[in-house]
Amino acid sequence: MSTFNQPAGELRLFKYHALGNSYLILDPRDWQNEPELIETRGGVPQPASRLVRTLCDECWGIGSNGLLFGPIAPTGAGHFQLRIINSDGTPAGFSGNGVRIFAEYLRDAGYARTGERFNVEIIEDAPSGNATRNFAPVHLVGGDDLRIDVTIPQAPRFGMAAIAANAQLVHANDAAASRTGISFTVAPLAAIGSRLTGRTDAWPSSTLLDIGNPHCVTFLDSKEPLPDLATLHAADDALRSIAFRPDNTRRDQAAFANGSNLQWARVRDRAHVELMIYERGEGPTMASGSSASAAASAAFARGLVDAKVDVIMPGGTLTIRIDGTSDRISAVTLSGFATRVLDGKVDRRALAVRRD
C-alpha cells in the first residue's frame, strides 16, 4: 500500500524525469472516484485522453513528455500493472525511461524496496481494440545513484514486418538487408534529410526493429553531423507524418502503419553511440530509454559495437547491456536512475478545460 496520504477532495499527481525525459504519474488509488476523468477499457481503467493532453501541455497543464497510470490493480508479489501514455493521449507501448521512472515511484511510495526484483506489466490498447501486454523485468539495484535496471519486454525483432512498414515507401538496400532487416531506405525520411542537409544521398540507411514498441534507427557516418534539437523541431510537421500513428484513413499511405519512434545514430567507437530522438506521439526528446535500447541493439546487430554500450543523448547517457549474438539478440537491459521533480495537487478547474 502507498505510504503517501492524500487529503479528501484533492487530486494528487507526481512528476519525475530520467535524463530530461519527463513523465507525470497518476496513482489509481488517488483517482478512483473520478469517473469523468478515468475511463475503463477492456475492464482496465485508464485516464481519459483529454485529461492526458491537458496535464501534459505546458500551457494548459503541468507539462510532460507523457503520463504513467499505475499501479493499476492489486496483483501478486513482484508484479505491477502500468499504462504508458504519450502526451498526445495515444498509448506508448514500452518506454524504458517510463518504466524506470515508474520503478522509482514504486520505491518512493513504499510499494517496493531497494534490492527487490519485480515485473512491470505494460497494458496497451491495440488498434484492433484488444489489449496487448508486455512484461518488463526490473531490478532496484541501489548504490550511490539508486541505479535501476530495466530489461526490455522482448528480444528485438528486425525488419519491415516487425514495425508494419509500407513496402511502397520502405526499401531494402540489398538482398541481405531484406533477409536480416538491418538496412533500409525510408523514402519520406530520406527526402526530409535531403531537404535539411542539401544532399541527395542523406539518411539512406535505417534499421527497423520492435522491442515492445516500433523503432527506425538511421545511421550516419562518423563525419556526418547529427540533426540537433532545433533542426528536429523545425522539421516537426514532416517528421510527425512519419512518426505519429496515422488515422485509419491514412494507414495505407503512411511509411509505418502504427507510426514509429525515429532515431539518428552515430557510432563513436565500439563502446559509445551518439543519438538524437524523435518520439512517436511526442516529438523531439532529450532522452529515451527504449530509443537508446533500440539504437544499441541495431548497432550491435550491424556489428558496430560490443555488448556493453553507452548511448549518449542530449539529456545524458544510458548504459545498455546486450545478451546474445549479432544475429540473435536474446535480451537487452538498460541501466540508469530517475528523479522526482514534483509531488503536488491539480486544481479541478484546470481539468474542466477541454483540449483537443
XYZ file of C-alpha atoms in Angstrom:
356
model
C 0.000 0.000 0.000
C 1.202 3.516 -0.833
C 2.703 5.428 2.080
C 1.619 8.774 0.550
C -1.560 10.225 2.115
C -3.953 12.375 0.092
C -6.399 14.848 1.657
C -10.042 14.297 0.672
C -11.158 16.151 -2.442
C -7.687 16.808 -3.847
C -6.332 15.193 -6.988
C -2.714 14.289 -6.498
C -0.028 13.677 -9.083
C 3.722 13.363 -9.336
C 6.306 14.353 -11.914
C 9.626 12.592 -12.472
C 12.317 12.800 -15.111
C 15.002 10.475 -16.429
C 17.758 12.416 -18.227
C 15.295 15.193 -19.032
C 12.617 12.803 -20.355
C 9.681 13.597 -18.056
C 6.531 11.741 -17.060
C 3.592 12.590 -14.850
C 2.341 9.785 -12.596
C -1.271 9.262 -11.594
C -1.732 6.581 -8.949
C -5.174 4.980 -9.486
C -5.755 4.925 -5.715
C -5.760 8.720 -5.777
C -8.116 8.924 -8.783
C -10.505 6.019 -8.249
C -13.590 8.193 -7.638
C -13.248 10.276 -10.813
C -15.467 8.591 -13.469
C -15.394 11.665 -15.739
C -11.609 11.604 -15.843
C -10.827 7.890 -15.603
C -12.331 5.576 -18.224
C -12.482 1.786 -18.338
C -11.387 -0.019 -21.472
C -11.305 -3.781 -21.667
C -12.032 -3.913 -17.959
C -8.868 -1.922 -17.179
C -9.005 1.751 -16.065
C -7.121 4.468 -17.886
C -7.046 8.279 -17.888
C -9.276 9.958 -20.464
C -7.287 11.130 -23.486
C -8.326 14.753 -22.928
C -7.047 14.562 -19.341
C -3.646 13.342 -20.540
C -3.386 16.050 -23.215
C -4.340 18.769 -20.731
C -1.945 17.675 -17.994
C 0.985 17.134 -20.373
C 0.592 20.522 -22.058
C 2.992 23.081 -20.592
C 0.490 25.922 -21.088
C -2.821 24.250 -20.178
C -1.447 21.875 -17.557
C 1.882 20.976 -15.982
C 3.914 19.882 -18.971
C 5.421 16.458 -19.594
C 6.568 14.071 -22.319
C 3.946 11.552 -21.241
C 1.890 10.088 -18.407
C 2.134 6.891 -16.335
C -1.007 5.393 -14.812
C -0.309 2.775 -12.162
C -0.049 0.557 -10.259
C -3.458 -0.278 -11.729
C -4.758 -3.245 -9.767
C -3.763 -5.396 -6.799
C -1.532 -8.174 -8.100
C 0.696 -10.814 -6.620
C 4.016 -10.003 -5.044
C 6.604 -8.776 -7.523
C 4.077 -7.724 -10.177
C 2.766 -4.239 -11.023
C 0.457 -3.145 -13.864
C 1.030 0.095 -15.782
C -0.317 2.132 -18.677
C 2.188 4.361 -20.509
C 0.555 7.171 -22.486
C 2.097 9.695 -24.880
C 1.476 13.398 -24.389
C -0.984 13.347 -27.313
C -3.133 10.802 -25.460
C -2.156 7.745 -27.519
C -0.715 4.558 -25.961
C 3.087 4.441 -25.976
C 3.681 0.714 -25.601
C 7.042 0.218 -23.917
C 9.133 3.107 -22.581
C 12.466 2.369 -20.929
C 12.538 5.723 -19.153
C 8.852 5.415 -18.298
C 9.309 2.014 -16.649
C 12.408 3.254 -14.817
C 10.515 6.310 -13.532
C 7.603 4.094 -12.500
C 10.023 1.829 -10.612
C 11.434 4.820 -8.751
C 7.893 5.923 -7.868
C 7.136 2.441 -6.544
C 10.199 2.753 -4.306
C 9.351 6.304 -3.176
C 5.727 5.396 -2.457
C 6.596 2.282 -0.464
C 5.309 -0.289 -2.935
C 8.828 -1.705 -3.436
C 12.248 -1.511 -1.779
C 15.851 -1.214 -2.915
C 17.251 -4.615 -3.831
C 13.915 -6.031 -4.987
C 13.219 -7.521 -8.403
C 9.749 -7.411 -9.953
C 7.872 -7.361 -13.258
C 6.057 -4.372 -14.716
C 3.128 -5.417 -16.901
C 2.557 -2.738 -19.544
C -1.005 -2.679 -20.892
C -1.554 -1.150 -24.330
C -4.767 -0.983 -26.348
C -4.143 -2.133 -29.904
C -5.916 -0.568 -32.936
C -7.999 -3.760 -33.135
C -9.445 -2.955 -29.711
C -7.657 -5.809 -27.990
C -5.160 -5.111 -25.236
C -1.555 -6.210 -25.591
C 0.547 -6.863 -22.508
C 4.315 -6.619 -22.302
C 6.318 -7.621 -19.226
C 9.500 -5.738 -18.314
C 11.713 -7.198 -15.545
C 13.026 -4.533 -13.152
C 15.788 -4.597 -10.527
C 16.053 -1.781 -7.980
C 19.814 -2.178 -7.743
C 20.512 0.745 -5.428
C 24.007 2.049 -4.823
C 25.035 5.676 -4.511
C 22.964 6.691 -7.548
C 19.991 4.375 -6.750
C 20.512 2.601 -10.079
C 17.581 0.849 -11.719
C 17.962 -1.913 -14.318
C 15.122 -2.481 -16.792
C 15.108 -5.348 -19.293
C 13.077 -4.671 -22.425
C 9.896 -6.771 -22.705
C 11.006 -8.807 -25.699
C 14.102 -9.587 -27.713
C 14.385 -7.252 -30.717
C 12.553 -8.257 -33.883
C 14.042 -6.775 -37.053
C 12.617 -5.988 -40.460
C 9.651 -4.457 -42.224
C 7.043 -6.802 -40.789
C 8.253 -6.093 -37.240
C 7.018 -2.499 -37.410
C 4.393 -2.752 -40.189
C 6.429 -0.832 -42.785
C 4.870 0.129 -46.122
C 6.672 -1.675 -48.973
C 5.792 1.195 -51.331
C 7.828 3.642 -49.227
C 10.440 1.483 -47.461
C 13.008 -0.466 -49.468
C 15.738 -2.935 -48.529
C 19.175 -1.682 -49.511
C 20.350 -5.151 -50.581
C 19.278 -8.784 -50.525
C 20.907 -9.394 -47.141
C 19.047 -6.442 -45.652
C 15.759 -7.851 -46.874
C 16.546 -11.079 -45.028
C 18.048 -9.641 -41.822
C 16.111 -6.396 -41.527
C 19.308 -4.398 -40.957
C 19.439 -1.713 -43.682
C 16.510 0.024 -45.375
C 15.857 3.334 -47.070
C 12.703 5.021 -45.783
C 11.845 7.228 -48.755
C 9.940 10.027 -46.968
C 12.598 10.169 -44.230
C 15.418 10.333 -46.785
C 13.539 13.135 -48.561
C 13.388 15.136 -45.321
C 17.104 14.515 -44.805
C 17.869 15.799 -48.295
C 15.896 18.998 -47.667
C 17.616 19.596 -44.341
C 21.182 18.790 -45.433
C 21.133 19.778 -49.116
C 22.487 16.324 -50.017
C 20.642 13.956 -52.324
C 22.054 10.903 -50.514
C 21.087 11.907 -46.941
C 19.815 9.404 -44.363
C 19.936 6.338 -46.660
C 20.358 3.505 -44.157
C 17.861 2.738 -41.370
C 17.395 -0.336 -39.215
C 13.785 -1.262 -38.408
C 13.035 -3.104 -35.169
C 10.432 -3.708 -32.490
C 11.337 -4.053 -28.791
C 7.818 -3.696 -27.391
C 7.342 -0.538 -29.465
C 8.497 0.305 -33.026
C 11.781 1.992 -33.932
C 13.511 3.251 -37.056
C 17.208 3.886 -36.347
C 19.009 5.837 -39.086
C 22.805 5.500 -39.036
C 25.059 8.392 -40.034
C 28.749 8.104 -40.792
C 31.329 9.437 -38.367
C 31.787 12.726 -40.265
C 28.091 13.496 -40.747
C 26.540 15.763 -38.083
C 23.541 14.530 -36.164
C 20.411 16.683 -36.513
C 20.179 18.842 -33.385
C 17.024 19.537 -31.382
C 16.411 22.849 -33.180
C 16.563 21.072 -36.551
C 14.145 18.359 -35.403
C 11.731 20.980 -34.062
C 11.926 22.895 -37.346
C 11.067 19.704 -39.269
C 8.327 18.728 -36.812
C 5.406 18.651 -39.261
C 7.250 16.492 -41.775
C 8.670 14.098 -39.157
C 5.294 13.861 -37.411
C 3.759 12.465 -40.611
C 6.187 9.527 -40.350
C 6.493 9.018 -36.592
C 2.969 9.558 -35.270
C 0.237 6.952 -35.584
C -1.770 7.682 -38.749
C -5.547 7.730 -38.537
C -7.412 4.887 -40.210
C -7.874 6.866 -43.427
C -4.104 7.318 -43.842
C -2.688 3.985 -42.738
C -2.240 2.705 -46.290
C -0.306 5.836 -47.289
C 1.921 6.035 -44.202
C 5.501 4.748 -44.054
C 4.614 2.821 -40.877
C 1.046 1.678 -40.228
C 1.377 2.276 -36.486
C 3.920 5.092 -36.618
C 7.444 4.635 -35.279
C 9.965 6.234 -32.974
C 12.755 7.784 -35.039
C 16.430 7.945 -34.112
C 19.628 9.197 -35.746
C 22.713 7.332 -34.537
C 26.429 7.948 -34.959
C 28.847 5.305 -33.679
C 31.802 6.968 -31.953
C 33.602 3.700 -31.147
C 32.674 0.168 -30.093
C 31.509 1.344 -26.662
C 29.776 4.650 -27.473
C 26.858 5.694 -29.688
C 25.610 9.273 -30.059
C 21.855 9.578 -30.543
C 19.116 12.069 -31.412
C 15.465 11.155 -30.964
C 12.021 11.998 -32.348
C 9.424 10.061 -30.340
C 6.155 8.724 -31.666
C 3.325 10.677 -30.034
C 5.677 13.310 -28.594
C 8.312 14.752 -30.941
C 11.954 15.755 -30.307
C 13.071 14.327 -26.966
C 16.075 14.883 -24.704
C 16.440 11.173 -23.907
C 14.604 7.883 -24.257
C 15.341 4.510 -22.702
C 13.633 2.479 -25.404
C 15.301 4.557 -28.154
C 18.704 4.021 -26.518
C 17.982 0.282 -26.302
C 16.850 0.156 -29.927
C 19.872 2.089 -31.190
C 22.310 -0.078 -29.218
C 20.570 -3.235 -30.473
C 20.658 -2.024 -34.081
C 24.350 -1.085 -33.830
C 25.134 -4.472 -32.253
C 23.223 -6.310 -34.987
C 25.265 -4.380 -37.563
C 28.483 -5.475 -35.818
C 29.455 -1.903 -34.944
C 29.564 -2.103 -31.134
C 30.284 -4.519 -28.316
C 27.750 -5.960 -25.870
C 28.026 -3.058 -23.406
C 27.321 0.350 -24.906
C 26.959 3.877 -23.564
C 24.300 5.738 -25.547
C 24.869 9.498 -25.406
C 21.784 11.731 -25.767
C 21.193 15.461 -25.172
C 19.783 14.688 -21.711
C 22.633 12.377 -20.687
C 23.976 8.854 -21.068
C 22.395 5.437 -20.565
C 24.317 2.166 -20.363
C 22.865 -0.702 -22.412
C 23.872 -4.351 -21.966
C 23.086 -6.871 -24.705
C 22.941 -10.656 -24.365
C 23.309 -12.950 -27.360
C 25.000 -12.624 -30.741
C 24.685 -10.072 -33.528
C 22.295 -12.331 -35.437
C 20.293 -13.447 -32.383
C 19.923 -10.963 -29.523
C 18.279 -12.649 -26.543
C 17.934 -9.770 -24.042
C 18.616 -6.039 -23.696
C 18.943 -4.270 -20.326
C 19.247 -0.528 -19.702
C 20.705 0.978 -16.531
C 20.058 4.442 -15.124
C 18.213 6.402 -12.494
C 15.145 8.631 -12.156
C 14.462 11.794 -10.180
C 11.270 13.060 -8.564
C 10.529 16.657 -9.551
C 7.052 17.271 -8.142
C 4.650 15.894 -5.541
C 1.617 18.112 -5.989
C -2.101 18.614 -6.420
C -4.021 19.624 -9.526
C -6.911 22.124 -9.462
C -10.123 20.539 -10.732
C -10.978 23.746 -12.586
C -7.962 23.214 -14.844
C -9.286 19.776 -15.760
C -12.629 21.219 -16.851
C -10.925 22.939 -19.800
C -11.103 20.715 -22.860
C -8.004 20.459 -25.067
C -8.431 18.760 -28.433
